[in-house]
Every structure is written in C-alpha cells, then in structure tokens.
Tab-separated table of C-alpha atoms and ligand atoms in Angstrom:
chain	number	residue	atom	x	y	z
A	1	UNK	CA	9.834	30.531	-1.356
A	2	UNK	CA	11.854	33.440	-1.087
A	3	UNK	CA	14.208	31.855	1.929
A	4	UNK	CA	15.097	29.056	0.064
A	5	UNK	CA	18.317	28.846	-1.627
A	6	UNK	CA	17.811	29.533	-5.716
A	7	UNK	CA	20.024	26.673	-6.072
A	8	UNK	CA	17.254	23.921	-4.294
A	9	UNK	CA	14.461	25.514	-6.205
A	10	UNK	CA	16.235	25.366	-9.371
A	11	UNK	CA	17.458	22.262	-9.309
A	12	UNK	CA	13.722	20.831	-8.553
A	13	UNK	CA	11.571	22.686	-10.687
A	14	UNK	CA	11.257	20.323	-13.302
A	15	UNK	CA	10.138	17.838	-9.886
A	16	UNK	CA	7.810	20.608	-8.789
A	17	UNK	CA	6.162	21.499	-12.351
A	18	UNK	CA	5.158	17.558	-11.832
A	19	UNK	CA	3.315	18.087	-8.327
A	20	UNK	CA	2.213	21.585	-8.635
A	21	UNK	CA	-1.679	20.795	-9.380
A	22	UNK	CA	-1.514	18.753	-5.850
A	23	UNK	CA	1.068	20.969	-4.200
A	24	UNK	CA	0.968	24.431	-3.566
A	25	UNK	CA	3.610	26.764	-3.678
A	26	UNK	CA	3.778	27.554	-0.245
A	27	UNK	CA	3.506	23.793	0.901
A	28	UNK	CA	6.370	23.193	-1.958
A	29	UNK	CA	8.710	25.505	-0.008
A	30	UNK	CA	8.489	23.061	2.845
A	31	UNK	CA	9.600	20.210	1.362
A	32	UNK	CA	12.246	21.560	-1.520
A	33	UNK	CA	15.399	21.169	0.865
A	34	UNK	CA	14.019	17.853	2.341
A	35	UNK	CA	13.483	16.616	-1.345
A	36	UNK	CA	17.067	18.082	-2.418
A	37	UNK	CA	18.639	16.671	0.828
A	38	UNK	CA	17.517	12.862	0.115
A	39	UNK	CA	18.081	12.895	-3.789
A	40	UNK	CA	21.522	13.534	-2.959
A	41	UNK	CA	21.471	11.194	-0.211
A	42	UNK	CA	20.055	8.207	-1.961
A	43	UNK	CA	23.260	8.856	-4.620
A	44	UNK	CA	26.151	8.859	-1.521
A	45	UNK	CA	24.111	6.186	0.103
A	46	UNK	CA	23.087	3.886	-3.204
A	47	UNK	CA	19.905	4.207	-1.664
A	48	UNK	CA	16.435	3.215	-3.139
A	49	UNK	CA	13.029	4.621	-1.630
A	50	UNK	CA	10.151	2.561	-2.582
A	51	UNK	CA	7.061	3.906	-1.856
A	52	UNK	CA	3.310	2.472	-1.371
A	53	UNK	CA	0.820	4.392	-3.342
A	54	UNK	CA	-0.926	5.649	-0.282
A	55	UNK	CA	2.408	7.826	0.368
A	56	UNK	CA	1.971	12.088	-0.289
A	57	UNK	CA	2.843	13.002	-3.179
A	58	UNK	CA	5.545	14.992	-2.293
A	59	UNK	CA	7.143	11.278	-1.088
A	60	UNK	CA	5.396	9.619	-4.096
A	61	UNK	CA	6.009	11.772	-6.963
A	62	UNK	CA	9.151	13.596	-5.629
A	63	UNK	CA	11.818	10.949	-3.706
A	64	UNK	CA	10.753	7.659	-4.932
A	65	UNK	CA	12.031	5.255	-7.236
A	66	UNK	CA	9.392	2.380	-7.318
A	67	UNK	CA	6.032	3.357	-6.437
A	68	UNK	CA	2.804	0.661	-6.487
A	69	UNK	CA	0.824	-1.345	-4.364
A	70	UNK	CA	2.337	-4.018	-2.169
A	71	UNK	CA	2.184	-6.680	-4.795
A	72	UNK	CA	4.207	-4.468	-6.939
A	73	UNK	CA	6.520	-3.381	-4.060
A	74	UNK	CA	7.367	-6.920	-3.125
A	75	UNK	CA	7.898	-7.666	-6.581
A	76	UNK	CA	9.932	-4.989	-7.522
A	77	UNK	CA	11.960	-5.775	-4.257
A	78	UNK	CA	13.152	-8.703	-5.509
A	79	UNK	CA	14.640	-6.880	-8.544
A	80	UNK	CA	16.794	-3.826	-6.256
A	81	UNK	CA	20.023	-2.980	-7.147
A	82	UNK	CA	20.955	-1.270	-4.369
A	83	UNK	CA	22.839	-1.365	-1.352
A	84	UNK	CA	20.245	0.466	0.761
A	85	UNK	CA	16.400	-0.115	0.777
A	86	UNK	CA	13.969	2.836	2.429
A	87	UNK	CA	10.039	1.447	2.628
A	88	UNK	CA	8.014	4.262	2.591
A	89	UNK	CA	4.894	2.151	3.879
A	90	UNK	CA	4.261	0.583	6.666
A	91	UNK	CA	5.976	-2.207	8.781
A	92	UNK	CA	5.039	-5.229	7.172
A	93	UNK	CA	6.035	-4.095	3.938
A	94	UNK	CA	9.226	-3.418	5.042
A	95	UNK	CA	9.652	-6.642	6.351
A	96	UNK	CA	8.685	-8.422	2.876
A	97	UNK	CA	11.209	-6.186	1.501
A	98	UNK	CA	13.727	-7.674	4.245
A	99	UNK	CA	12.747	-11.101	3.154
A	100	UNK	CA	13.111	-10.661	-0.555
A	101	UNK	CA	16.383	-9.211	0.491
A	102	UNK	CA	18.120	-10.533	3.200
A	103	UNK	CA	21.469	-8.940	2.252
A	104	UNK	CA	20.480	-5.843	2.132
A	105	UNK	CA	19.796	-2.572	4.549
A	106	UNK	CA	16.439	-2.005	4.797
A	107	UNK	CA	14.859	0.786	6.692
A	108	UNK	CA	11.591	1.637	7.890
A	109	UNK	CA	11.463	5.536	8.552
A	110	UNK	CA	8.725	5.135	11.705
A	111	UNK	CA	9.002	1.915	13.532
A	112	UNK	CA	5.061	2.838	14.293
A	113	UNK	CA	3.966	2.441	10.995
A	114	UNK	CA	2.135	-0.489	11.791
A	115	UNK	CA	-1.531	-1.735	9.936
A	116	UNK	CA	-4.704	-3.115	11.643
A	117	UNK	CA	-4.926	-5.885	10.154
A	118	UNK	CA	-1.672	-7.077	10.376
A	119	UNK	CA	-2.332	-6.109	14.584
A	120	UNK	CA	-5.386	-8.041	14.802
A	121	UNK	CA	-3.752	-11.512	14.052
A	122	UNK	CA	-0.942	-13.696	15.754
A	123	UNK	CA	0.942	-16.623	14.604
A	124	UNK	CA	-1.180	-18.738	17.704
A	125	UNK	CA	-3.906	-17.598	15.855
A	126	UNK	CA	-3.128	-19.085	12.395
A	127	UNK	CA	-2.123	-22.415	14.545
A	128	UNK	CA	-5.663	-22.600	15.904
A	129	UNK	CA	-7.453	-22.282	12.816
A	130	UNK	CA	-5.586	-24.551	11.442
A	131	UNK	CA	-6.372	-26.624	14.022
A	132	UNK	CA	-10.232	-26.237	13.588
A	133	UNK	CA	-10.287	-26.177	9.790
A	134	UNK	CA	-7.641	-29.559	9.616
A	135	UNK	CA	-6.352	-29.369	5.860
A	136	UNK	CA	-6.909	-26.324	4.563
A	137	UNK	CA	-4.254	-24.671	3.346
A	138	UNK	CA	-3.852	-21.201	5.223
A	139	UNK	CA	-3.712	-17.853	2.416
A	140	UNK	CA	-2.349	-15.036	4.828
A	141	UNK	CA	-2.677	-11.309	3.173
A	142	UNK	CA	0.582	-9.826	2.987
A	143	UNK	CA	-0.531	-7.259	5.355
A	144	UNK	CA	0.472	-9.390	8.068
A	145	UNK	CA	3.853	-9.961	10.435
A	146	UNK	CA	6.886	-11.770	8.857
A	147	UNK	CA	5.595	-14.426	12.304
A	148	UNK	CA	2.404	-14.725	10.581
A	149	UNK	CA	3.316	-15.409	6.977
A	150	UNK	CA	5.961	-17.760	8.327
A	151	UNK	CA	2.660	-20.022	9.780
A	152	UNK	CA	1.337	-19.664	6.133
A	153	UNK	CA	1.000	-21.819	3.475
A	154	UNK	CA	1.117	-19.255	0.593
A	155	UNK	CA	0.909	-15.058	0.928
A	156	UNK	CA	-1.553	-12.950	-1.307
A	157	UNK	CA	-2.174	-9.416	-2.023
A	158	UNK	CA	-5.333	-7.699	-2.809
A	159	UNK	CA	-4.258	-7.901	-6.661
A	160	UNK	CA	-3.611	-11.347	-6.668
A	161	UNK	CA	-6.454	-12.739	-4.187
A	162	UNK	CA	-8.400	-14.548	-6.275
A	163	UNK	CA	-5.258	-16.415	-8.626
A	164	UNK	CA	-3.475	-17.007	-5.343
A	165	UNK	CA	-6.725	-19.090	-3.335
A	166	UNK	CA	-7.784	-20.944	-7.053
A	167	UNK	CA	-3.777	-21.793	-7.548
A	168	UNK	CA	-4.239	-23.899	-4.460
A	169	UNK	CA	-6.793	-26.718	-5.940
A	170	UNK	CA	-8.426	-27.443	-2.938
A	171	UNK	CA	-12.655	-27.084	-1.428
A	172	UNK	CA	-11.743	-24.761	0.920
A	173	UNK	CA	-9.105	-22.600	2.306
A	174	UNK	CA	-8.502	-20.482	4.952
A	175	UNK	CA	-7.911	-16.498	4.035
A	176	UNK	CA	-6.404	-14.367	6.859
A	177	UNK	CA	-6.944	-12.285	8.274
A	178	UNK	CA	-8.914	-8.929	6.218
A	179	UNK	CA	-13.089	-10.563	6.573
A	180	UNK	CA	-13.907	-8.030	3.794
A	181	UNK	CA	-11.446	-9.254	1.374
A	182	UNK	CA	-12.145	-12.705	1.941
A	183	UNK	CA	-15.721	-12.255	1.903
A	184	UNK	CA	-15.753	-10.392	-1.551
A	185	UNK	CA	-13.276	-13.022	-3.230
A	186	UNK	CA	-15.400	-15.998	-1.643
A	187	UNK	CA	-18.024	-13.617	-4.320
A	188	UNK	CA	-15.807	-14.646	-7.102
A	189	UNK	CA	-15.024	-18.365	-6.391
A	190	UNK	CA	-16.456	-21.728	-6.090
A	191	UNK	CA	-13.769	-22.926	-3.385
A	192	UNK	CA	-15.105	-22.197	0.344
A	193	UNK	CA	-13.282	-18.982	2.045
A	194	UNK	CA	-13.061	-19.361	5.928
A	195	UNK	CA	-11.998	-15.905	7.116
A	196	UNK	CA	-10.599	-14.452	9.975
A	197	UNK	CA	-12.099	-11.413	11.855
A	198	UNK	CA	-9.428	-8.330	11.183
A	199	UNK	CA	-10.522	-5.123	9.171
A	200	UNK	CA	-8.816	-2.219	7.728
A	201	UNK	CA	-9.551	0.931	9.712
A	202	UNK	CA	-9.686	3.080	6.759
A	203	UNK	CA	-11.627	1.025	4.238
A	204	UNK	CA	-14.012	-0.256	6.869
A	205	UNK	CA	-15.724	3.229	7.481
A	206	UNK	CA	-17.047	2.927	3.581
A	207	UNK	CA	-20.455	2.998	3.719
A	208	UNK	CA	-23.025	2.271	0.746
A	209	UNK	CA	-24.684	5.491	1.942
A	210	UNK	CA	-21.490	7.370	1.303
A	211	UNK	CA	-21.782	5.994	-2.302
A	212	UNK	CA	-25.557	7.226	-2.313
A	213	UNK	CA	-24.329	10.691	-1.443
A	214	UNK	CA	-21.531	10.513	-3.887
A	215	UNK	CA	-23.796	9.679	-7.148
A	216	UNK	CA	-26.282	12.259	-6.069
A	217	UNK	CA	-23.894	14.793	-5.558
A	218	UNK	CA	-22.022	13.888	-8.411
A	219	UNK	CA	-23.440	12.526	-11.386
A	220	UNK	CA	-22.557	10.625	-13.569
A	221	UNK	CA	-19.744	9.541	-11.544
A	222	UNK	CA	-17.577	6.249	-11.686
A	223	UNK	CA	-17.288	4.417	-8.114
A	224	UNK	CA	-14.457	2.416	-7.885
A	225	UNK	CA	-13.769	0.001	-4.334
A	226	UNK	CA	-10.670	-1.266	-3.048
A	227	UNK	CA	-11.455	-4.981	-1.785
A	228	UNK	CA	-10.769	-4.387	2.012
A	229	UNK	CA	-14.109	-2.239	1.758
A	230	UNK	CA	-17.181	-4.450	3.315
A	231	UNK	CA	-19.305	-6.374	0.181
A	232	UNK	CA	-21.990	-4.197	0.536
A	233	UNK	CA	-19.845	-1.304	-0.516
A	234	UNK	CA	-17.884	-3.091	-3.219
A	235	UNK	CA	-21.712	-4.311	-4.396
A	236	UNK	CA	-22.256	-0.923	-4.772
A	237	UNK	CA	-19.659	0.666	-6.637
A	238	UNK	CA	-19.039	0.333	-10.736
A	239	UNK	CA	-15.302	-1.496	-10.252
A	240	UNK	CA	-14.001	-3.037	-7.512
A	241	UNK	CA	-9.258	-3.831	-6.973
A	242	UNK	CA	-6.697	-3.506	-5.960
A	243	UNK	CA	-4.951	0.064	-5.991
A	244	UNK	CA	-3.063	-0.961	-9.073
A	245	UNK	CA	-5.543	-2.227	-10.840
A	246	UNK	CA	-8.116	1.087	-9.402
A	247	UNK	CA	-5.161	2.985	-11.290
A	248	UNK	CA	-5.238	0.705	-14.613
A	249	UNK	CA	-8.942	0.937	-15.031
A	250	UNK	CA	-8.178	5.437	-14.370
A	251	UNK	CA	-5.992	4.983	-17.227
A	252	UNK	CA	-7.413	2.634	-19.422
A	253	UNK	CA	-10.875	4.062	-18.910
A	254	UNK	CA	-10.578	7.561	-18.641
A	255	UNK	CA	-13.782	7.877	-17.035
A	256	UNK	CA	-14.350	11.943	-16.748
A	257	UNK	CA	-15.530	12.308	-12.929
A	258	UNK	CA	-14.680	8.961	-10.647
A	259	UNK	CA	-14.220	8.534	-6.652
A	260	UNK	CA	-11.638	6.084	-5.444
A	261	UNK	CA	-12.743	4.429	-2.112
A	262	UNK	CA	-9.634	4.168	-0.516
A	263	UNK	CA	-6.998	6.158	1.295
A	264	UNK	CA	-6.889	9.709	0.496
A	265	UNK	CA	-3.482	10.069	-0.879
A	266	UNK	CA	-4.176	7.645	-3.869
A	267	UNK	CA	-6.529	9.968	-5.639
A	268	UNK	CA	-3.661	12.803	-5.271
A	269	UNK	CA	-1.227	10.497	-6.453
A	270	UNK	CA	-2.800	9.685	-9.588
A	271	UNK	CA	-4.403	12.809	-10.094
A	272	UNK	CA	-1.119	14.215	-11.346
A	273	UNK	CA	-1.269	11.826	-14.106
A	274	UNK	CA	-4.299	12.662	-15.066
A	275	UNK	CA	-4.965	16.111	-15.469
A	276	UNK	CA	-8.320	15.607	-17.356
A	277	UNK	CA	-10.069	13.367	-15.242
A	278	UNK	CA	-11.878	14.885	-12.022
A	279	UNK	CA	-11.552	12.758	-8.749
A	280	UNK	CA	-14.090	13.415	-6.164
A	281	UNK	CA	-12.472	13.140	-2.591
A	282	UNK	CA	-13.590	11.554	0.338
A	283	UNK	CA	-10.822	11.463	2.924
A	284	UNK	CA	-9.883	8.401	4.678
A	285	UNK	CA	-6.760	8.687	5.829
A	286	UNK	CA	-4.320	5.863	7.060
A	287	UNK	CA	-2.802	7.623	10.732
A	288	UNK	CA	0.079	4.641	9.856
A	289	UNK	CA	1.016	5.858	6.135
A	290	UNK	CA	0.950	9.176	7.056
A	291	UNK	CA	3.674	8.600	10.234
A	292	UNK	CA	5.991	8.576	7.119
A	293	UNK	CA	7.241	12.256	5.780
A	294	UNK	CA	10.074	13.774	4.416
A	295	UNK	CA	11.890	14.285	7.220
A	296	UNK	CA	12.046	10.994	8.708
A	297	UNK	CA	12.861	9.512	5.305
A	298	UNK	CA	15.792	11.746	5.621
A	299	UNK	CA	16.503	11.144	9.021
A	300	UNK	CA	16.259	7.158	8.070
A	301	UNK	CA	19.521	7.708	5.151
A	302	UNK	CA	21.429	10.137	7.334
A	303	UNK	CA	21.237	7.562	10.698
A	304	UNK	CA	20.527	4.250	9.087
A	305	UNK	CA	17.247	4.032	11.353
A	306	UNK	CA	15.113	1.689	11.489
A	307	UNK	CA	16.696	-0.988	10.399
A	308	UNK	CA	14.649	-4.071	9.527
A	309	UNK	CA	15.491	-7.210	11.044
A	310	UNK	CA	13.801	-10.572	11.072
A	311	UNK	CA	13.965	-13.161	13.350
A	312	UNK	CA	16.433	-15.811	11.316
A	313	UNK	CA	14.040	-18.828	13.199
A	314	UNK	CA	10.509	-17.700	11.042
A	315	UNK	CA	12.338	-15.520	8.015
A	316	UNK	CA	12.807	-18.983	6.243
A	317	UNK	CA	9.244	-19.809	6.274
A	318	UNK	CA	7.893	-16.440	5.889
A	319	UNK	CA	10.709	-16.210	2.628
A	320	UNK	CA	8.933	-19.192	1.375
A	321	UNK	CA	5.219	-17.486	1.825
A	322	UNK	CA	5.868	-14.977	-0.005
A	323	UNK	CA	7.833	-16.387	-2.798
A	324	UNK	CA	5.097	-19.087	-3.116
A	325	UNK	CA	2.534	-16.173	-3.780
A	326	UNK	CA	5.142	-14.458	-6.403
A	327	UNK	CA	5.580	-17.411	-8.541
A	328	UNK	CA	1.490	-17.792	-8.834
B	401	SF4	S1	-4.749	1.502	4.766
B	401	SF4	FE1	-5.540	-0.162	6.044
B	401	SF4	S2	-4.532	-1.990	5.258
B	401	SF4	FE2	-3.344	-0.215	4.527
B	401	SF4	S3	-1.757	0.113	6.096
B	401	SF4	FE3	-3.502	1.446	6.638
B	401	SF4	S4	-4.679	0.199	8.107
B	401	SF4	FE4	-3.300	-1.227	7.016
C-alpha cells in the first residue's frame, strides 16, 4: 500500500478493518482510491449506490448504501432520498429502480449487465401464452425487461413467489419465465404453475452430485438452495430461498459449516458478518454481476452514464406490475 496516499488509507481503515477477512491487503490497495473517490462523489452528487447481494464485497461492504436481494432493492427504491440512483446489479434491476422512480437519475454502470432469464423471454412471448392458457393471470419474475412486466399481470421475486401466485385466487397461473422457480413453488402450492422455459446460467449448473460431494467432503454441513436451482437440487439441500432469506436462516441459525448454492460473491458477502460460521465455496459466478466494479461505478457518478430510460408507452404498465407485487 505504500503508493497510496496516507490520507485514502486513513480515512478508510475503519471500511477496510470491515472487509479485511475477504480482502487482502494487496487487493485493498486497488480499490482504496476508487472507494475514496465515490464516497466523496455520492456526497457532491446526492448519490445513492444500491447494490444486489451478488456484488464484491469491496462494492457491497465498501460503497453501498442499500444492499439485498431484488425484492429488497425494489423496495427500498421506492423509499430513496436522493437525487441520483447507481444500481449495482444488473439491467433489469435498474429499470425497476427507474419505475419506482421516474423522477429520478438512475444509472446502470455497464449497459451489458444483462440476466438470462430476463434474455430468454419477449413481451410476444407473454402474449402467446396468454393466448394458449386464456385466463390465467400471467406472474412475470422480476428478472425480466420493463416490456415484459408491462405484459404482466403482477411481478414476483424469488422471496415473495409463493405469496405473490396464492394472492391471485385463481386454479392456475402462468409463472414466467425461470422453469426452476416455477417448478419448485408449483412444490409448495395447490394452484397449477404453467412455466416458461428460461434458466439462470449460474444456478442451473447445480447439480445433486455437487451436493453429494459437498456432504462427503464436508460433514456435517448445512446445504442451503436458492430457488432458480433445478428441484432436484433444492430436494436435496437442508433449506431452500431466496438470498435474503439464505442470509436470515445464516443468522438466525448459526449453523457452524454451511454451503450457499448460489453466486459466489454471496457467501463473501455474508461471511464478513459472520466470522464464526465456515462457508464452503463452490464458485458460480454471474459474468453479468461481475461487469460491475469500482471503476465503472465511478465512471457512472463522474459522467452520468448509463442512464436508465424507459419507454413512457410500457413504463405505466410495467409501474403497475411491480407495484401490484409490492403491495402483496
Ligand atoms: S445470477 Fe442468474 S438470475 Fe441473477 S443476474 Fe445472473 S444470470 Fe440473472
């Protein structure tokens, strides 16, 4: 660290003596000025950063001010003070925080911070399953483009799946477009899921061999599956949510050795809170998360890039989607 100004470092040590079981010294010294350079930004700019808890902890623990999973995050957005939003997530986050806040700048730091599963479904789409499935009301996962939400009847997150499709009071309904997660809530429910055919590239490559290999390398260990991994995998493991509620069960439970099946950066992030639990580590990294880094977060206060618009023709609808699925 011995290039960096005394000043940066001594301003964030108190920030660093948070990370420093995740971060190493040497990886610290790459990040101090960035870190220094956007606290100070986000006070010129009135600037908040909210950040998805698959974000590094460097982004997570040391530049944010809201940090959860995308129920949270769209919740939270509706709540900002601020004259300046930064999404560090991906795109269709963002653009939820653009509909909660229509008013306001919000940037995306990587316009190619995009999801598979919001890429493997169009708004035609929703039309023709509506079409073949005539009454039931359309559920779209938030992971999905502001077009697509605006076809919807009501949005949902991961956390609030199951609430969201029983809120509805109909036989059947139509869940787009993650198959796993509608398969493992139709687990759960009486009401009939039809699901669409999109995956998430990073929870998909789960296997229930992996979990095998984790128990007998580890024993004693507590499994715990995010809901975009396929049932077989979430049949497998001890506790299956959302990454708030994988956090929640961490703290409430304080199991003393558990593996998180979901992207990589989630263990690290909660790690930090939890000094005397062990995580076992599988990486499955999300190549769309991690397009987001210091620097471009930086880059995004300094030039006001990306900004976030939404096509004033869908937003209403898509406004309405989402709100729907907030007062549930
Ligand atoms: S982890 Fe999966 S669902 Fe989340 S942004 Fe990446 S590809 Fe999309």
């Amino acid at each position: 660290m011995a290039n960096l100004s005394s000043n940066v470092l001594a301003r964030n040590a108190q920030l660093y003596d948070r990370v420093k079981r995740v971060i190493p010294p040497p990886e610290w010294a790459t990040f101090a000025e960035d870190v220094d350079a956007i606290l100070e930004l986000k006070r010129t700019r009135n600037a908040v950063i909210l950040a998805h808890n698959y974000q590094t902890p460097e982004i997570f623990h040391g530049v944010a001010d809201i940090v959860g999973d995308s129920l949270l995050l769209a919740r939270e957005a509706t709540k900002v003070d601020a004259d300046v939003i930064v999404l560090a997530g991906v795109h269709f986050m963002a653009e939820t925080a653009k509909l909660l806040n229509p008013g306001k700048t919000v940037l995306i730091p990587d316009l190619k911070a995009g999801c598979s599963l919001a890429d493997s479904i169009t708004p035609a789409d929703v039309r023709l399953m509506r079409q073949r499935y005539p009454g039931a009301p359309v559920v779209t996962y938030v992971n999905t483009s502001a077009a697509v939400k605006a076809e919807s009847d009501i949005c949902c997150t991961s956390g609030n799946a199951l609430r969201v499709v029983e809120s509805l009071g109909t036989n059947s309904v139509i869940m787009l477009p993650d198959e796993y997660l509608a398969q493992n809530i139709a687990k759960q429910t009486g009401v009939k899921i039809i699901a669409w055919k999109g995956h998430c590239e990073v929870h998909e490559l789960f296997t229930p061999d992996d979990i095998r290999q984790i128990r007998d390398n580890h024993p004693g260990v507590t499994v715990l599956a995010h809901p975009e991994c396929p049932p077989e995998v979430v049949a497998e493991a001890d506790f299956s949510g959302s990454t708030a509620d994988m956090s929640g069960y961490v703290e409430t439970k304080r199991p003393p050795r558990v593996v998180l099946l979901t992207e990589c950066s989630m263990s690290d992030n909660i790690a930090v809170l939890h000094p005397d639990v062990e995580f076992i580590r599988p990486c499955n990294l999300c190549p769309h998360m991690k397009r987001i880094t210091l620097k471009n977060i930086r880059h995004a206060l300094e030039t006001d890039q990306h900004q976030v618009t939404i096509d004033p023709a869908i937003a209403a609808s898509a406004r309405r989607a989402v709100e729907r699925m907030l007062a549930v």
